[in-house]
XYZ file of C-alpha atoms in Angstrom:
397
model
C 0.000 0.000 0.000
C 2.593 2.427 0.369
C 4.133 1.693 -2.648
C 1.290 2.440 -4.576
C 0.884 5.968 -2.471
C 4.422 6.452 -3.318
C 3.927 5.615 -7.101
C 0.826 8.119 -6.589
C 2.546 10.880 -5.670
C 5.219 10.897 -7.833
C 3.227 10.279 -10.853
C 1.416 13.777 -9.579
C 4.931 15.691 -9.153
C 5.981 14.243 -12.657
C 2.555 15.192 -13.970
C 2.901 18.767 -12.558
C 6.154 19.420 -13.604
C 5.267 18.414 -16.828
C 2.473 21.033 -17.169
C 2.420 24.993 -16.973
C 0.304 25.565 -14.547
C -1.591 28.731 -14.809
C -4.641 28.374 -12.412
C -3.497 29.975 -9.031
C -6.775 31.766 -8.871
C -8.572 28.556 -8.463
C -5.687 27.702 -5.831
C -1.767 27.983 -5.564
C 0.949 25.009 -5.440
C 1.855 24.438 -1.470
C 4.620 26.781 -0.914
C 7.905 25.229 0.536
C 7.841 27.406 3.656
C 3.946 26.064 4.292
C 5.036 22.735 3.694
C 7.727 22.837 6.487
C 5.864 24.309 9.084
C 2.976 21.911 8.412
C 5.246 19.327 8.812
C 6.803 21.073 11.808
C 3.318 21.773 13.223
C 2.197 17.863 12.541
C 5.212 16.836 15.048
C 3.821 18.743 17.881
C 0.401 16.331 17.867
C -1.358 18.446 20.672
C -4.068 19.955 21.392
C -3.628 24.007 21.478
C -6.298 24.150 24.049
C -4.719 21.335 26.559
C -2.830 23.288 29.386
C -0.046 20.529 29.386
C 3.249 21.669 28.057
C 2.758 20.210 24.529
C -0.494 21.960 24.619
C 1.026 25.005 25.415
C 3.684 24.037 22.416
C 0.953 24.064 20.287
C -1.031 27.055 21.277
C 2.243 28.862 20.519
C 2.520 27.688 17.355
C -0.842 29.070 16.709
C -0.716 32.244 17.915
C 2.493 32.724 15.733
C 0.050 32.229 13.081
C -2.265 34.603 13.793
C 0.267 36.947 14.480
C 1.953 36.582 10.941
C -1.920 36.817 9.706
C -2.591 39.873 11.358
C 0.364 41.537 9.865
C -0.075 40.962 6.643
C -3.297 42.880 6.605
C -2.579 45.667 9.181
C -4.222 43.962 11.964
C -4.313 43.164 15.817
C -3.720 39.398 16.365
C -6.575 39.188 18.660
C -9.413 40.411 16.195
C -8.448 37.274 13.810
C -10.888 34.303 13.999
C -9.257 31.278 12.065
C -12.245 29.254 9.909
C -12.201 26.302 7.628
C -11.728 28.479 4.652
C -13.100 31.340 3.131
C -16.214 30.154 2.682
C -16.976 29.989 6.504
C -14.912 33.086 7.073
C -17.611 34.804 5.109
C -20.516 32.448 6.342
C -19.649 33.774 9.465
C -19.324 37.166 8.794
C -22.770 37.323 7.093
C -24.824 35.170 9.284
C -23.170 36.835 12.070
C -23.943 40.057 11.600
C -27.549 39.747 10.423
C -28.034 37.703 13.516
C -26.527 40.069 15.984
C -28.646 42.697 14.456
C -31.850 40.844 15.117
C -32.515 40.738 11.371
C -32.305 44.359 11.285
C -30.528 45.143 8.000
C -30.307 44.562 4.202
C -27.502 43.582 2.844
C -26.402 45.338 -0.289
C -24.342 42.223 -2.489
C -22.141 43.908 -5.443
C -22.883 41.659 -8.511
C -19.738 40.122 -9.358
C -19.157 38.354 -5.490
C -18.668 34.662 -5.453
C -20.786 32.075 -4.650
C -19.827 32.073 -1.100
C -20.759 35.227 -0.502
C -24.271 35.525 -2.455
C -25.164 32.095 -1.144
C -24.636 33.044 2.225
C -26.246 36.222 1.761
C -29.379 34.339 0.592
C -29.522 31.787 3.351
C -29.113 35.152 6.204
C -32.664 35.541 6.192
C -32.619 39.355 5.384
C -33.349 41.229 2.748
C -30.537 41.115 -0.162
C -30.081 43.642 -2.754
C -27.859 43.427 -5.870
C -24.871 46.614 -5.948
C -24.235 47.063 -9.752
C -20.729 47.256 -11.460
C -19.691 49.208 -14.070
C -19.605 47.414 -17.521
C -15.616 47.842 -16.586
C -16.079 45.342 -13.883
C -15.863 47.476 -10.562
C -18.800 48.741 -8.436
C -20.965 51.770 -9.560
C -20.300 54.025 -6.763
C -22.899 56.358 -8.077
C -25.272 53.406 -7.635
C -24.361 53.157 -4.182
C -24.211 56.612 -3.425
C -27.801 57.347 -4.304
C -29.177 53.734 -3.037
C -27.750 55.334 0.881
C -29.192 58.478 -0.028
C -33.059 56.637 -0.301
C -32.072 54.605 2.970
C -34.869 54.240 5.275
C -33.544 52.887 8.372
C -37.079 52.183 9.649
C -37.776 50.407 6.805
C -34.102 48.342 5.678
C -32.130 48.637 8.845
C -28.498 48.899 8.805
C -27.114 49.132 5.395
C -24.417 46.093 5.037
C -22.359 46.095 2.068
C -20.561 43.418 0.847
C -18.052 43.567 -1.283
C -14.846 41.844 -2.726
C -11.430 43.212 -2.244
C -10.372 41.636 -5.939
C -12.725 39.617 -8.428
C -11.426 35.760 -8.845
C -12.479 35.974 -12.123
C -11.154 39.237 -13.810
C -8.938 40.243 -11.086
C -10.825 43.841 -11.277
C -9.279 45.849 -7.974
C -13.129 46.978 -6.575
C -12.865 50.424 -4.915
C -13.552 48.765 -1.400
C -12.258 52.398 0.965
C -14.218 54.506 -1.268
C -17.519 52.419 -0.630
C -17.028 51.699 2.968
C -16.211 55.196 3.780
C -20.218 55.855 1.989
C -21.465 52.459 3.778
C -19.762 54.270 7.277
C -21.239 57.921 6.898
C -24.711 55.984 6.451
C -24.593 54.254 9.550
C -23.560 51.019 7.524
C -21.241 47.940 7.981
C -18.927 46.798 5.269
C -17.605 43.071 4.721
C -14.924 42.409 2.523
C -13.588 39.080 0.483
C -10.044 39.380 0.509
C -9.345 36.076 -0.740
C -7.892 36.659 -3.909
C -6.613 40.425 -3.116
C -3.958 38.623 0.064
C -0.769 38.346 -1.298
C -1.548 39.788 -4.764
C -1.850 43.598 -3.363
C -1.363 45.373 -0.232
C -3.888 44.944 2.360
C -4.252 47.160 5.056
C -7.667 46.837 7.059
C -7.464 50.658 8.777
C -6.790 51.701 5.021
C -9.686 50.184 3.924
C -11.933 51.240 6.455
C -14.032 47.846 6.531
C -15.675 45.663 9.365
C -15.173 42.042 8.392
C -12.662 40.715 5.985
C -12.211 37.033 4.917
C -9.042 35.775 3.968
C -8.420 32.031 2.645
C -4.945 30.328 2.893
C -4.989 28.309 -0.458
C -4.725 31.224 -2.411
C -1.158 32.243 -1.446
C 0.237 28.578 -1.175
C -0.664 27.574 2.038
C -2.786 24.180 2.501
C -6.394 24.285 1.544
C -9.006 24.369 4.294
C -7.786 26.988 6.367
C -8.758 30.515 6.345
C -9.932 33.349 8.539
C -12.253 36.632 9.489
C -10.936 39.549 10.828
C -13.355 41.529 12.655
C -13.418 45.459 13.596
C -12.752 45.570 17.608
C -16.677 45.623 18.700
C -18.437 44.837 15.178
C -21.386 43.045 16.042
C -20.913 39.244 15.387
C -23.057 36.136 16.791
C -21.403 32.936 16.585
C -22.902 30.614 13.698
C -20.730 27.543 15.452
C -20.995 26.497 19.176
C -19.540 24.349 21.227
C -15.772 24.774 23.328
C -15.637 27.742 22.749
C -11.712 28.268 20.400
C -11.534 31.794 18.916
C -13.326 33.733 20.805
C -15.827 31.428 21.163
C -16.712 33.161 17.693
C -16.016 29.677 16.316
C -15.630 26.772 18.250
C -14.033 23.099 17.435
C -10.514 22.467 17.948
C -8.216 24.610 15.390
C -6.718 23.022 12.447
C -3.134 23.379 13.856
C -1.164 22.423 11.348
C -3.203 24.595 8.803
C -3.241 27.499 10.249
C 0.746 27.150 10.776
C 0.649 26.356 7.490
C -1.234 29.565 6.263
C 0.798 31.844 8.915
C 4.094 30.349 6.895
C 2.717 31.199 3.451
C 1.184 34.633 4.165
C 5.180 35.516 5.360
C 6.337 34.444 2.320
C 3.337 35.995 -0.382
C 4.200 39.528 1.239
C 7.681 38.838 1.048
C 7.277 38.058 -2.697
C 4.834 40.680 -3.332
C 6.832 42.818 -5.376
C 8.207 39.692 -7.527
C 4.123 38.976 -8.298
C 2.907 42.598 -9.034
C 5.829 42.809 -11.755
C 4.083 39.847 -13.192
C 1.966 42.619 -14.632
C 4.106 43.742 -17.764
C 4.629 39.503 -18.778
C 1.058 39.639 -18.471
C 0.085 42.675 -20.469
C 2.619 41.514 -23.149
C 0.539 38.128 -23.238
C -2.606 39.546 -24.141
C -0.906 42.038 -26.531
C -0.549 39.124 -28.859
C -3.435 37.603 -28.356
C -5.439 40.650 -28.972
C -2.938 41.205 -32.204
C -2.980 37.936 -33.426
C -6.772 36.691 -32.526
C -8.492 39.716 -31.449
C -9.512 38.617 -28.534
C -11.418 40.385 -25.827
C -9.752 40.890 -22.805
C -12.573 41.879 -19.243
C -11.523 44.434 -17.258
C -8.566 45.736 -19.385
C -8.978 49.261 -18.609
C -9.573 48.504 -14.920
C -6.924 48.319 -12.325
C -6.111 44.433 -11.875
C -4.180 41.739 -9.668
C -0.913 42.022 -11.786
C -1.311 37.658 -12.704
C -4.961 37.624 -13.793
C -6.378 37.769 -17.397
C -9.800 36.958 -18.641
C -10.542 36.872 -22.281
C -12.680 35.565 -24.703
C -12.793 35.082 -28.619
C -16.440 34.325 -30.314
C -17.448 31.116 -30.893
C -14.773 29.043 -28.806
C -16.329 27.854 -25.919
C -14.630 27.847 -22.890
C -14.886 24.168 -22.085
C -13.548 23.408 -25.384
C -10.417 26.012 -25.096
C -9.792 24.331 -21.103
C -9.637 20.629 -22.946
C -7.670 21.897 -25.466
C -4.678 23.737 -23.580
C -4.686 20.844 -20.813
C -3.820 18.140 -23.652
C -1.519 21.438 -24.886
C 0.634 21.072 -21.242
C -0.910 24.061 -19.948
C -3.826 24.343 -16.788
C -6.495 26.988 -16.482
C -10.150 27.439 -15.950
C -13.219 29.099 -17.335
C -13.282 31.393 -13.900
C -16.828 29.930 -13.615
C -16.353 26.269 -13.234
C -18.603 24.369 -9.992
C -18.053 21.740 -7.948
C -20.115 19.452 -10.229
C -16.410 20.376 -12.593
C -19.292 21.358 -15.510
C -18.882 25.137 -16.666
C -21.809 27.518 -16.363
C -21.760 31.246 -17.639
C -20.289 33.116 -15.625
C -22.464 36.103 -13.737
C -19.805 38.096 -13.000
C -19.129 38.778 -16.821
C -22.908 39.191 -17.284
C -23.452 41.829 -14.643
C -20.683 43.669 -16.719
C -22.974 43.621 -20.155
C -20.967 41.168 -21.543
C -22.984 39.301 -24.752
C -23.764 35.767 -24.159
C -21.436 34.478 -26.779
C -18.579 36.138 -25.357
C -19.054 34.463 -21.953
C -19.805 31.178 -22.851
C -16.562 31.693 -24.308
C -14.170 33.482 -21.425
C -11.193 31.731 -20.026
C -9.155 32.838 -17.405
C -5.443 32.590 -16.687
C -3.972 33.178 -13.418
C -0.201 32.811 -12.279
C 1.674 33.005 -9.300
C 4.683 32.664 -6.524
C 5.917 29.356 -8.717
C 5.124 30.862 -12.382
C 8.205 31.839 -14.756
C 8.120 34.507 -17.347
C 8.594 31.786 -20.177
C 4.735 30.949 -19.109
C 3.201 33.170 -20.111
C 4.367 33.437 -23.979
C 4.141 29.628 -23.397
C 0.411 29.914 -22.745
C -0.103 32.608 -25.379
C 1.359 29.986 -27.761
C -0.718 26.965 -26.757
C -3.905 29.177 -26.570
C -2.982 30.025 -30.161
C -2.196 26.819 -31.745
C -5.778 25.395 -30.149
C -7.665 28.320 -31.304
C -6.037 28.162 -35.215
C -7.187 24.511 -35.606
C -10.845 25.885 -35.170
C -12.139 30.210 -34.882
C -8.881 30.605 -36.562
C -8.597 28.049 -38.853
C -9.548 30.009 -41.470
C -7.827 33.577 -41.175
């Protein structure tokens, strides 16, 4: 049996190594420094609540974690709540909040959020209203700006805003401060989805002026199932979770040690390497320069400020499944930006709340690079993408 693990695994490293791998948005390769500490972390084997000395080992280990967390984003250790993911981190953040207000609030859900956000908004048992974007892919401050001017507090309660930091599929920077500065002035809350924007840009909580923000580990090479909420020091919050009360008893069961070391480790090491990502930007640009030259391609959000490794584009009639087949049997991994658990591909509503046409979306790809990507990828991608699309939308130019 371990033999056949063994064979497992290395047929996986040969198989990755073999591939350009241009997905991080969906998730990034383990980084070395998470993999150690994991490791490291594993060896302890206690319990960070236990108040024996390998307890106490381990609660150390954690709280170095959430210290290296709370950096990152401008933070004070204590007001970060590690979750499964980001998922629960904005579960939590949602459910939370309309539950500490007694139901007293709508929550205002920019159009281009993921799934774990709009689901969870749906399930809160307020009332949920859609914030517009801009056919650039960022939200219509105007929109929001008048919608708090017609707030009637008697009426929709506290305004709650949600909004992410960076899109996962277009990597569209949304003007979060702006928004949460209106959201503020009205009497408002503001949650933020950070998961894509940690690592990628600078995130600085005070800066942005928000309440909740949900961060996932997976994204920045650190293991997968691991994330966290950061809360504003006396933001209302009810627990969703209950039982022994870990984190504040804001959400209880024992932590996921040797994730959360794990995620400390790789959040060190993405804002260490932030400056080596964000030049990404100009390989990046030149990419879709001759794609756009050669295949006239339409690239979302070009004349919006985006993460530095994201690019979404779409040429008519080549639908995305048929352009993710083709550049996997080409060596090279990426996504529609819409894909579901099911693995099927379904349009994607963050391209149709920015006007997009429906041929164009059924067609959008998206390529995302990171901490492990070299320059050669990207005209490596450019080059696959075009040899798949010549033997059919360009077959005939």
């Amino acid at each position: 049996m371990a033999n056949a693990n063994f064979s497992a695994e290395r047929h996986a490293e040969c198989y990755m190594r073999a591939m350009i791998y241009a997905d991080y948005n969906a998730t990034a390769p383990v980084r070395p420094e998470a993999k150690a500490a994991i490791l490291a972390a594993l060896d302890v084997g206690a319990n960070p609540s236990s108040v024996h000395a390998p307890g106490r080992a381990a609660r150390k280990l954690l709280e170095v974690a959430r210290a290296q967390v709370s950096l990152a984003i401008g933070a004070r250790a204590q007001d970060v709540v590690f979750t499964s993911g980001g998922t629960e981190a904005n579960a939590l953040a949602l459910n939370g909040i309309a539950a500490q207000l007694d139901g007293k609030c709508t929550l205002l859900v920019s159009a281009i959020e993921h799934e774990a956000v709009t689901k969870n908004a749906g399930y809160a048992g307020v009332p949920v209203e859609t914030a517009y974007v801009t056919r650039h892919g960022a939200l219509d401050l105007d929109w929001l700006r008048d919608r708090l001017a017609r707030w009637d507090a008697a009426r929709d309660g506290t305004p709650v805003l949600a909004l992410m930091l960076a899109n996962n599929e277009t990597g569209v920077l949304q003007p979060v401060a702006e928004a949460a500065a209106m959201v503020r002035d009205a009497g408002g809350l503001t949650h933020c989805d950070a998961v894509q924007g940690l690592g990628k840009i600078m995130v600085n909580v005070g800066l942005l002026g928000v309440d909740y923000l949900a961060l996932s580990a997976h994204k920045i090479g650190g293991p997968q199932g691991v994330g966290a909420l950061w809360l504003r020091s006396g933001a209302p919050l009810k627990p969703v979770l209950f039982g022994g009360g870990q984190e504040r008893s804001l959400r209880s069961g024992t932590e996921n040690l040797s994730g959360i070391v794990g995620f400390g480790a790789a959040t060190e090491a993405a804002i260490r390497d932030l400056p080596k990502l964000q030049a990404l930007a100009a390989q990046r640009d030149a990419m879709e320069a001759r794609l756009i030259s050669e295949a006239d391609i339409t690239v979302f959000g070009k004349d919006a400020d985006r993460l530095a490794q994201t690019s979404n584009f779409a040429i008519p009639g080549f639908r995305a499944e048929t352009q993710v087949m083709a550049m996997d049997l080409g060596g090279v991994a990426i996504s529609s930006g819409s894909a579901c658990s099911s693995g099927k591909v379904k349009r994607s509503l963050v391209l149709a709340a920015m006007d997009a046409s429906d041929e164009l979306a059924e067609s959008a790809i998206r390529v995302s690079f990171g901490w492990g990507s070299q320059l050669s990828d990207f005209e490596a991608t450019a080059e696959a993408w075009l040899q798949a699309a010549r033997r059919t939308v360009l077959k005939s130019a």
